[in-house]
mmCIF file of C-alpha atoms in Angstrom:
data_model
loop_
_atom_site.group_PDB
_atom_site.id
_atom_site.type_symbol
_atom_site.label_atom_id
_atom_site.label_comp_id
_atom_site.label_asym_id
_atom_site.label_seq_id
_atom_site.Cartn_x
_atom_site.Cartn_y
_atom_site.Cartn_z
ATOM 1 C CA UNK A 1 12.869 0.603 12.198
ATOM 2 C CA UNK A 2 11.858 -1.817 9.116
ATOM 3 C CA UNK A 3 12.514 0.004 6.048
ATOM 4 C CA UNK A 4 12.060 -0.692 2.382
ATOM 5 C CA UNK A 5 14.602 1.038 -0.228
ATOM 6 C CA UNK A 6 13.986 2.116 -3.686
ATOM 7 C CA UNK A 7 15.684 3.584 -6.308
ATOM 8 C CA UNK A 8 13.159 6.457 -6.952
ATOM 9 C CA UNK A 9 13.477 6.794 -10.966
ATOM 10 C CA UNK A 10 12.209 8.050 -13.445
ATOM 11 C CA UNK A 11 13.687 4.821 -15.079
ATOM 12 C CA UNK A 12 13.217 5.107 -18.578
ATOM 13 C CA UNK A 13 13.371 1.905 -20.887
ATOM 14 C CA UNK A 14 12.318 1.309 -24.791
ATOM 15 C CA UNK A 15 9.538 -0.355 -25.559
ATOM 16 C CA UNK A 16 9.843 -4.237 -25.770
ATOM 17 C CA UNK A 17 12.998 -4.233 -23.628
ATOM 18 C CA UNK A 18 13.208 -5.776 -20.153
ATOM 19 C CA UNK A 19 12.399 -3.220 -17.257
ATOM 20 C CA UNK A 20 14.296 -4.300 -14.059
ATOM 21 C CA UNK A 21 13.278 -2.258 -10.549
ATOM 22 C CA UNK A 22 14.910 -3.545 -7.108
ATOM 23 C CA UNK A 23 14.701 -2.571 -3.975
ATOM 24 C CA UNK A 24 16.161 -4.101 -0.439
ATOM 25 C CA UNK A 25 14.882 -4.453 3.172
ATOM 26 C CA UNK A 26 16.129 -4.410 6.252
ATOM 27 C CA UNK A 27 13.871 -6.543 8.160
ATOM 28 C CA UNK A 28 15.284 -9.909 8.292
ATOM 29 C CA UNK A 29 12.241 -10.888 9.818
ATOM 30 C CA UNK A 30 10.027 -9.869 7.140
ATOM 31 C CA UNK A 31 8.363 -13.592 5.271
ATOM 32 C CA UNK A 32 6.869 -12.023 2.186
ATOM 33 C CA UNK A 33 7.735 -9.437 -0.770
ATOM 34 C CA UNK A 34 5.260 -8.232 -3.339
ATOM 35 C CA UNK A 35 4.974 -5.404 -5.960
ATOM 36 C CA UNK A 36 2.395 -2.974 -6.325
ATOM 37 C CA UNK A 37 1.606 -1.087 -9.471
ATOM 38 C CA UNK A 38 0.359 2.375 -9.102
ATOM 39 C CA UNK A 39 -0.905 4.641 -11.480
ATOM 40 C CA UNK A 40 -0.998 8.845 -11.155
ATOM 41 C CA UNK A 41 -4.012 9.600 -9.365
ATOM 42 C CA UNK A 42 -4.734 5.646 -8.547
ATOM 43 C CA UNK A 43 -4.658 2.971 -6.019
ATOM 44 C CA UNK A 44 -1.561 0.614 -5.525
ATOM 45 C CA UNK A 45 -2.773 -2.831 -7.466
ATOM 46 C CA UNK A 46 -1.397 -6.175 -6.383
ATOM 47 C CA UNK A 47 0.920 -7.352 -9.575
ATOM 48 C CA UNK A 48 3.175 -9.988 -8.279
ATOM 49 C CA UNK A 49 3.807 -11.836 -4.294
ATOM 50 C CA UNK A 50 6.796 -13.798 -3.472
ATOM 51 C CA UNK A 51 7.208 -15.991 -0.746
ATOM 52 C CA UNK A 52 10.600 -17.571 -0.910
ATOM 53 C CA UNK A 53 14.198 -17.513 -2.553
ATOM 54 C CA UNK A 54 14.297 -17.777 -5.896
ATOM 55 C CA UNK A 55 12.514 -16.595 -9.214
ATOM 56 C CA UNK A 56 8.592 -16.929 -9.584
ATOM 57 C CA UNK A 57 7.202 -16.226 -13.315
ATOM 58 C CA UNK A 58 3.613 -14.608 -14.139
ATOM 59 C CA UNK A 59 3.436 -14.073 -17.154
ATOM 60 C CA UNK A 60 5.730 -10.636 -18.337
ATOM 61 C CA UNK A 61 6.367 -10.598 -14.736
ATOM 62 C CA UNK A 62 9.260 -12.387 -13.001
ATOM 63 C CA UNK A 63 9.915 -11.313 -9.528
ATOM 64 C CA UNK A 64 13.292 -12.525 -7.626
ATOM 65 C CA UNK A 65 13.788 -12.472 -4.150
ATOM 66 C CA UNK A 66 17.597 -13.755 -1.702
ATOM 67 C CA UNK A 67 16.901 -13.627 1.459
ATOM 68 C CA UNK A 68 20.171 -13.676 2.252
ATOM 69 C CA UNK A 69 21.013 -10.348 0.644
ATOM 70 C CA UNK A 70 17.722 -8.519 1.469
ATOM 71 C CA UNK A 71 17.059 -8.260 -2.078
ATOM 72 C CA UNK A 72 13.873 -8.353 -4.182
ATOM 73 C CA UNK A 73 13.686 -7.633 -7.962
ATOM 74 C CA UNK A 74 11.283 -7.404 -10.506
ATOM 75 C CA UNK A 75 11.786 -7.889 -14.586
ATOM 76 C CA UNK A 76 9.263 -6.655 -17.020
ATOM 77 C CA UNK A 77 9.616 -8.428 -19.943
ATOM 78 C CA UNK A 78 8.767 -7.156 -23.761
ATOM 79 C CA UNK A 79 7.625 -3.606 -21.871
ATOM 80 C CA UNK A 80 4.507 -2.070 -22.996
ATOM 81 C CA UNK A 81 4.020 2.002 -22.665
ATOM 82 C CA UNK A 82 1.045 0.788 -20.679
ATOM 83 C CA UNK A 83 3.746 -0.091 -18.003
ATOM 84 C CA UNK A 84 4.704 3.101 -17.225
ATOM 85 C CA UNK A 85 3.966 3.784 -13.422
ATOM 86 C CA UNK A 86 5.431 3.784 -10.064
ATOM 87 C CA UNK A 87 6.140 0.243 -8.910
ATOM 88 C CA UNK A 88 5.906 -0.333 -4.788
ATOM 89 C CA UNK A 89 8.190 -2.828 -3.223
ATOM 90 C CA UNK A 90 6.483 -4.121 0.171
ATOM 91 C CA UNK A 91 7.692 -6.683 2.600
ATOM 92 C CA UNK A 92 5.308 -8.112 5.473
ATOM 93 C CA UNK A 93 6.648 -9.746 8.966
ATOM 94 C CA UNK A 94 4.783 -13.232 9.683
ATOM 95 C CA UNK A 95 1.388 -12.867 10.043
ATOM 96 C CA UNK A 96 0.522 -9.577 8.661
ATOM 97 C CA UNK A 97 -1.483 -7.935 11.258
ATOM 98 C CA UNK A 98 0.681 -5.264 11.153
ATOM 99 C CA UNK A 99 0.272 -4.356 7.588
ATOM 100 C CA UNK A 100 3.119 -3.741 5.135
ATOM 101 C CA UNK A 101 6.675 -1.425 4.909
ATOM 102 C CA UNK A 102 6.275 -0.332 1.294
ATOM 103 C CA UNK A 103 9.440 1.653 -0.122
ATOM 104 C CA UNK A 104 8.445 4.969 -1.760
ATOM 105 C CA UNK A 105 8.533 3.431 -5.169
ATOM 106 C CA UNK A 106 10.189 3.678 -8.983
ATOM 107 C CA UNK A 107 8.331 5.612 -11.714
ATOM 108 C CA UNK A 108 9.055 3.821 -14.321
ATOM 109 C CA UNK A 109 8.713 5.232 -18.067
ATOM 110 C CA UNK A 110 8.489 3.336 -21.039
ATOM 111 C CA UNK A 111 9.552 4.984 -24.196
ATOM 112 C CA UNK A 112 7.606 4.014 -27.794
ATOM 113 C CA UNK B 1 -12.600 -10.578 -6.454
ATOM 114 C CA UNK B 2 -11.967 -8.241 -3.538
ATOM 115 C CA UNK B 3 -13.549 -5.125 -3.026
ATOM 116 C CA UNK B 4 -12.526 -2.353 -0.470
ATOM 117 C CA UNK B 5 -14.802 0.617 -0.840
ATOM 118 C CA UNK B 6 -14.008 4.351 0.231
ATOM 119 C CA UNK B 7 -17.166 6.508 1.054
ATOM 120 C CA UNK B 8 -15.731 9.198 -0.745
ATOM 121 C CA UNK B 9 -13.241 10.024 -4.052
ATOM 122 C CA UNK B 10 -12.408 13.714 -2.995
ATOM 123 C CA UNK B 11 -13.484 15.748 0.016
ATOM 124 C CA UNK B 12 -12.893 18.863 1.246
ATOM 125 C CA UNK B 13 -12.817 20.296 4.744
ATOM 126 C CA UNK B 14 -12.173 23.627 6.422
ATOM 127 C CA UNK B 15 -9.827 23.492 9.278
ATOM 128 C CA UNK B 16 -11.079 22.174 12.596
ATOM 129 C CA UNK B 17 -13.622 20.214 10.972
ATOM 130 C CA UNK B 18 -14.171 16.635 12.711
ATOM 131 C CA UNK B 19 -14.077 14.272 9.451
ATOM 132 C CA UNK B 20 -14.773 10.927 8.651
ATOM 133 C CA UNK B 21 -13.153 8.512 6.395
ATOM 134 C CA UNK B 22 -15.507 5.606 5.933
ATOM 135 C CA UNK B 23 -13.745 2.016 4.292
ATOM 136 C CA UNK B 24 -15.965 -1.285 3.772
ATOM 137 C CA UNK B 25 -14.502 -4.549 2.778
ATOM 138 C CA UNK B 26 -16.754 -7.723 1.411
ATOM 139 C CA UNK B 27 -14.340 -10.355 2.051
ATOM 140 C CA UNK B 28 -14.484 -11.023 5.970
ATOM 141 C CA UNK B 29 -10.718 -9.981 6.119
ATOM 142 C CA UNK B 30 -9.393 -9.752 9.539
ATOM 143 C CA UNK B 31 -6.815 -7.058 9.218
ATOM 144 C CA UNK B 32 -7.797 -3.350 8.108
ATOM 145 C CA UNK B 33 -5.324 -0.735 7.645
ATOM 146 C CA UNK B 34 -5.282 2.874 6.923
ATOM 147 C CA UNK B 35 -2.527 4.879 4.944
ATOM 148 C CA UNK B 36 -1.873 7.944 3.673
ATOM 149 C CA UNK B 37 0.394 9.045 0.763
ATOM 150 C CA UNK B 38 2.247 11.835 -0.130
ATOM 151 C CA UNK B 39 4.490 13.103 -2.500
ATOM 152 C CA UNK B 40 8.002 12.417 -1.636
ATOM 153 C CA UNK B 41 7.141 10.432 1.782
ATOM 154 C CA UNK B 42 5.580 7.321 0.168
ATOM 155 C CA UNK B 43 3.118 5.392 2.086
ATOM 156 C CA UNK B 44 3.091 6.063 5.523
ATOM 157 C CA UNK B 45 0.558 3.504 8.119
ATOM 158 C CA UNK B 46 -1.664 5.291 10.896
ATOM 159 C CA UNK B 47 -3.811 2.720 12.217
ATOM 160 C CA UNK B 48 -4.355 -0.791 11.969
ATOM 161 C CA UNK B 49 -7.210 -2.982 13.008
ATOM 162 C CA UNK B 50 -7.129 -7.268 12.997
ATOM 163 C CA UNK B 51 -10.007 -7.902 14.650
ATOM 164 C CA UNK B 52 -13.726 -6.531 15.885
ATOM 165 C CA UNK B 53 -13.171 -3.374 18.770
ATOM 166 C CA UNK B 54 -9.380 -3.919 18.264
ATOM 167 C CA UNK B 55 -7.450 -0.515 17.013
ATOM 168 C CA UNK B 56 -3.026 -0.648 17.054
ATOM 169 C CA UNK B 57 -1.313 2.408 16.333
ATOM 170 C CA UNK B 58 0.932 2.825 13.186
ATOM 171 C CA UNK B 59 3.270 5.172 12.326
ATOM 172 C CA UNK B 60 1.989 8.041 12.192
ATOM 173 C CA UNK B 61 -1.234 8.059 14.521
ATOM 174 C CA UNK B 62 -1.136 11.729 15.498
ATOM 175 C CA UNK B 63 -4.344 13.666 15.127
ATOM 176 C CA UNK B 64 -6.074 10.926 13.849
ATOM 177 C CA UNK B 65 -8.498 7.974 15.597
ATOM 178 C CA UNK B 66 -10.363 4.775 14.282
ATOM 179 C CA UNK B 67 -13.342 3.051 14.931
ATOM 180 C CA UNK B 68 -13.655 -0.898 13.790
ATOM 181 C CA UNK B 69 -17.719 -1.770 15.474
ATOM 182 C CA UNK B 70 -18.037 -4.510 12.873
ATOM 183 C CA UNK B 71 -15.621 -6.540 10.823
ATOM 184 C CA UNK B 72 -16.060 -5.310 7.262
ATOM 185 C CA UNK B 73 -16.157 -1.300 8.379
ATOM 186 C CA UNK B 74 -12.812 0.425 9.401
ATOM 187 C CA UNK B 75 -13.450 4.134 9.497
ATOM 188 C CA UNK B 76 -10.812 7.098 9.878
ATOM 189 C CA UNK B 77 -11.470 10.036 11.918
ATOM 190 C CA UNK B 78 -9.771 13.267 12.011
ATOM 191 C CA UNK B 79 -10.634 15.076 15.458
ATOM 192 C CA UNK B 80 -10.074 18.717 14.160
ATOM 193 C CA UNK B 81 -8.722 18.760 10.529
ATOM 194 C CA UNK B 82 -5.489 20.445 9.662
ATOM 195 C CA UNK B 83 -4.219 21.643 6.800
ATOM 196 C CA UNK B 84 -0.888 19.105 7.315
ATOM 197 C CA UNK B 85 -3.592 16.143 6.739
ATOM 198 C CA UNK B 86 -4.063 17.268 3.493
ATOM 199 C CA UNK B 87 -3.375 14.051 1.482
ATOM 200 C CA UNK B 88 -4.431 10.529 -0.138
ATOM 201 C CA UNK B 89 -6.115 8.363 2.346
ATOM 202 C CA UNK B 90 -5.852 4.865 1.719
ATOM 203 C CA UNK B 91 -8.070 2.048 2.815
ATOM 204 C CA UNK B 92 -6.608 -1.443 2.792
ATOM 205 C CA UNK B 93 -7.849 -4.912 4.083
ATOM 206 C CA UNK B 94 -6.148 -8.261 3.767
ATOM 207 C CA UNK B 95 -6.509 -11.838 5.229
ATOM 208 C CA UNK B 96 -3.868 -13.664 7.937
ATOM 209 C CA UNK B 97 -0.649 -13.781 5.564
ATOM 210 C CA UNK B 98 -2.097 -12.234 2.772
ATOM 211 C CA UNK B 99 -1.012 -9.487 0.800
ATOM 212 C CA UNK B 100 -2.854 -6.030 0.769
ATOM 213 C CA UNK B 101 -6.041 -5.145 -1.109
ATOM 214 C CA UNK B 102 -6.470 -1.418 -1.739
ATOM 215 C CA UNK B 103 -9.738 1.144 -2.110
ATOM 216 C CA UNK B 104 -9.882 3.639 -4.043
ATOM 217 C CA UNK B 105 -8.566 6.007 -2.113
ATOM 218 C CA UNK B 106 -10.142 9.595 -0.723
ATOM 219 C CA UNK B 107 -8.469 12.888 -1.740
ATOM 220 C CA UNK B 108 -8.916 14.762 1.199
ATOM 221 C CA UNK B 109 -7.638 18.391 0.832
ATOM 222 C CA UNK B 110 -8.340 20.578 4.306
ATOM 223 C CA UNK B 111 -8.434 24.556 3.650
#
């Protein structure tokens, strides 16, 4: 059973500090990682994909990923209350057809 | 940019009902998908399609069916609604290797 683990929150964090949400799979045959943000009431929205070890930057976004410890992170830099929402971890086996194991998220709250 | 589009925001059924949850995408993505959410549970797969005519079960397939007849239309069907299908339905589509694009998701409540 591929699964996708999350620290469900609320994770609160003041407003221009760094956010940091991680999560951990247990499909070592899953190839790609990406976080969704998801508002109350909304759609999950592609913020960040990441494909192999390492760090990849966009903009306040870094995400993180070691495939040798199952782990994926991602840092919110200089957070905004416009942040606050539930972030989705997702990892997806080669190919895709098969759609994505998403974990059952972080709500995260940014304080003013 | 790519669009998935849900037939319907919020819908509401009586029990029994046969309903249909209709999803089109505009970017000739192979692979459609179909989610629901719920509180607690997260996002949980019921069918997925990745290619014309062909249907694959997901998770949770129970009481529900699908119907791909052309490649940009994935539609849900619930046989005979139940109140345990109340939920958000989620419509997704994506290319080979490619990460998930979302609708706007249907509100279904069943009374």
């Amino acid at each position: 059973q591929k699964e996708v683990e999350q620290n469900s929150g609320p994770l609160s964090v003041p407003e221009g500090a760094i956010a940091s949400l991680n999560c951990t799979y247990s499909d070592r045959g899953s190839q790609s990682f990406f976080w969704y943000r998801q508002y109350s009431g909304k759609s999950p929205e592609l913020i960040m994909s990441i494909y192999s070890n390492g760090d990849k930057e966009d903009g306040r976004f870094t995400a993180q990923l070691n495939k040798a410890s199952q782990y994926v992170s991602l840092l919110i830099r200089d957070s905004q209350p416009s942040d606050s929402a539930t972030y989705l971890c997702a990892a997806q086996a080669r190919g895709g057809a098969d759609g994505l194991t998403f974990g059952k998220g972080t709500h995260l709250i940014i304080q003013p | 940019d790519v669009k998935v589009t849900q037939s319907s925001r919020y819908l509401v059924k009586r029990t029994g009902e046969k309903v249909f949850l209709e999803c089109v995408q505009d970017m000739d993505h192979e692979n459609m998908f179909w989610y629901r959410q719920d509180p607690g549970l997260g996002l949980r797969l019921i069918y997925f399609s990745y290619d014309v005519k062909m249907k694959e079960k997901g998770d949770i397939p129970e009481g529900y069916s699908v119907s791909r007849e052309k490649k940009e239309r994935f539609s849900l069907i619930l046989e005979s609604a139940s109140t345990n299908q109340t939920s958000m339905y989620l419509c997704a589509s994506s290319a080979y290797n490619s990460p998930l694009h979302f609708g706007n998701g249907t509100r279904l409540t069943v009374t």
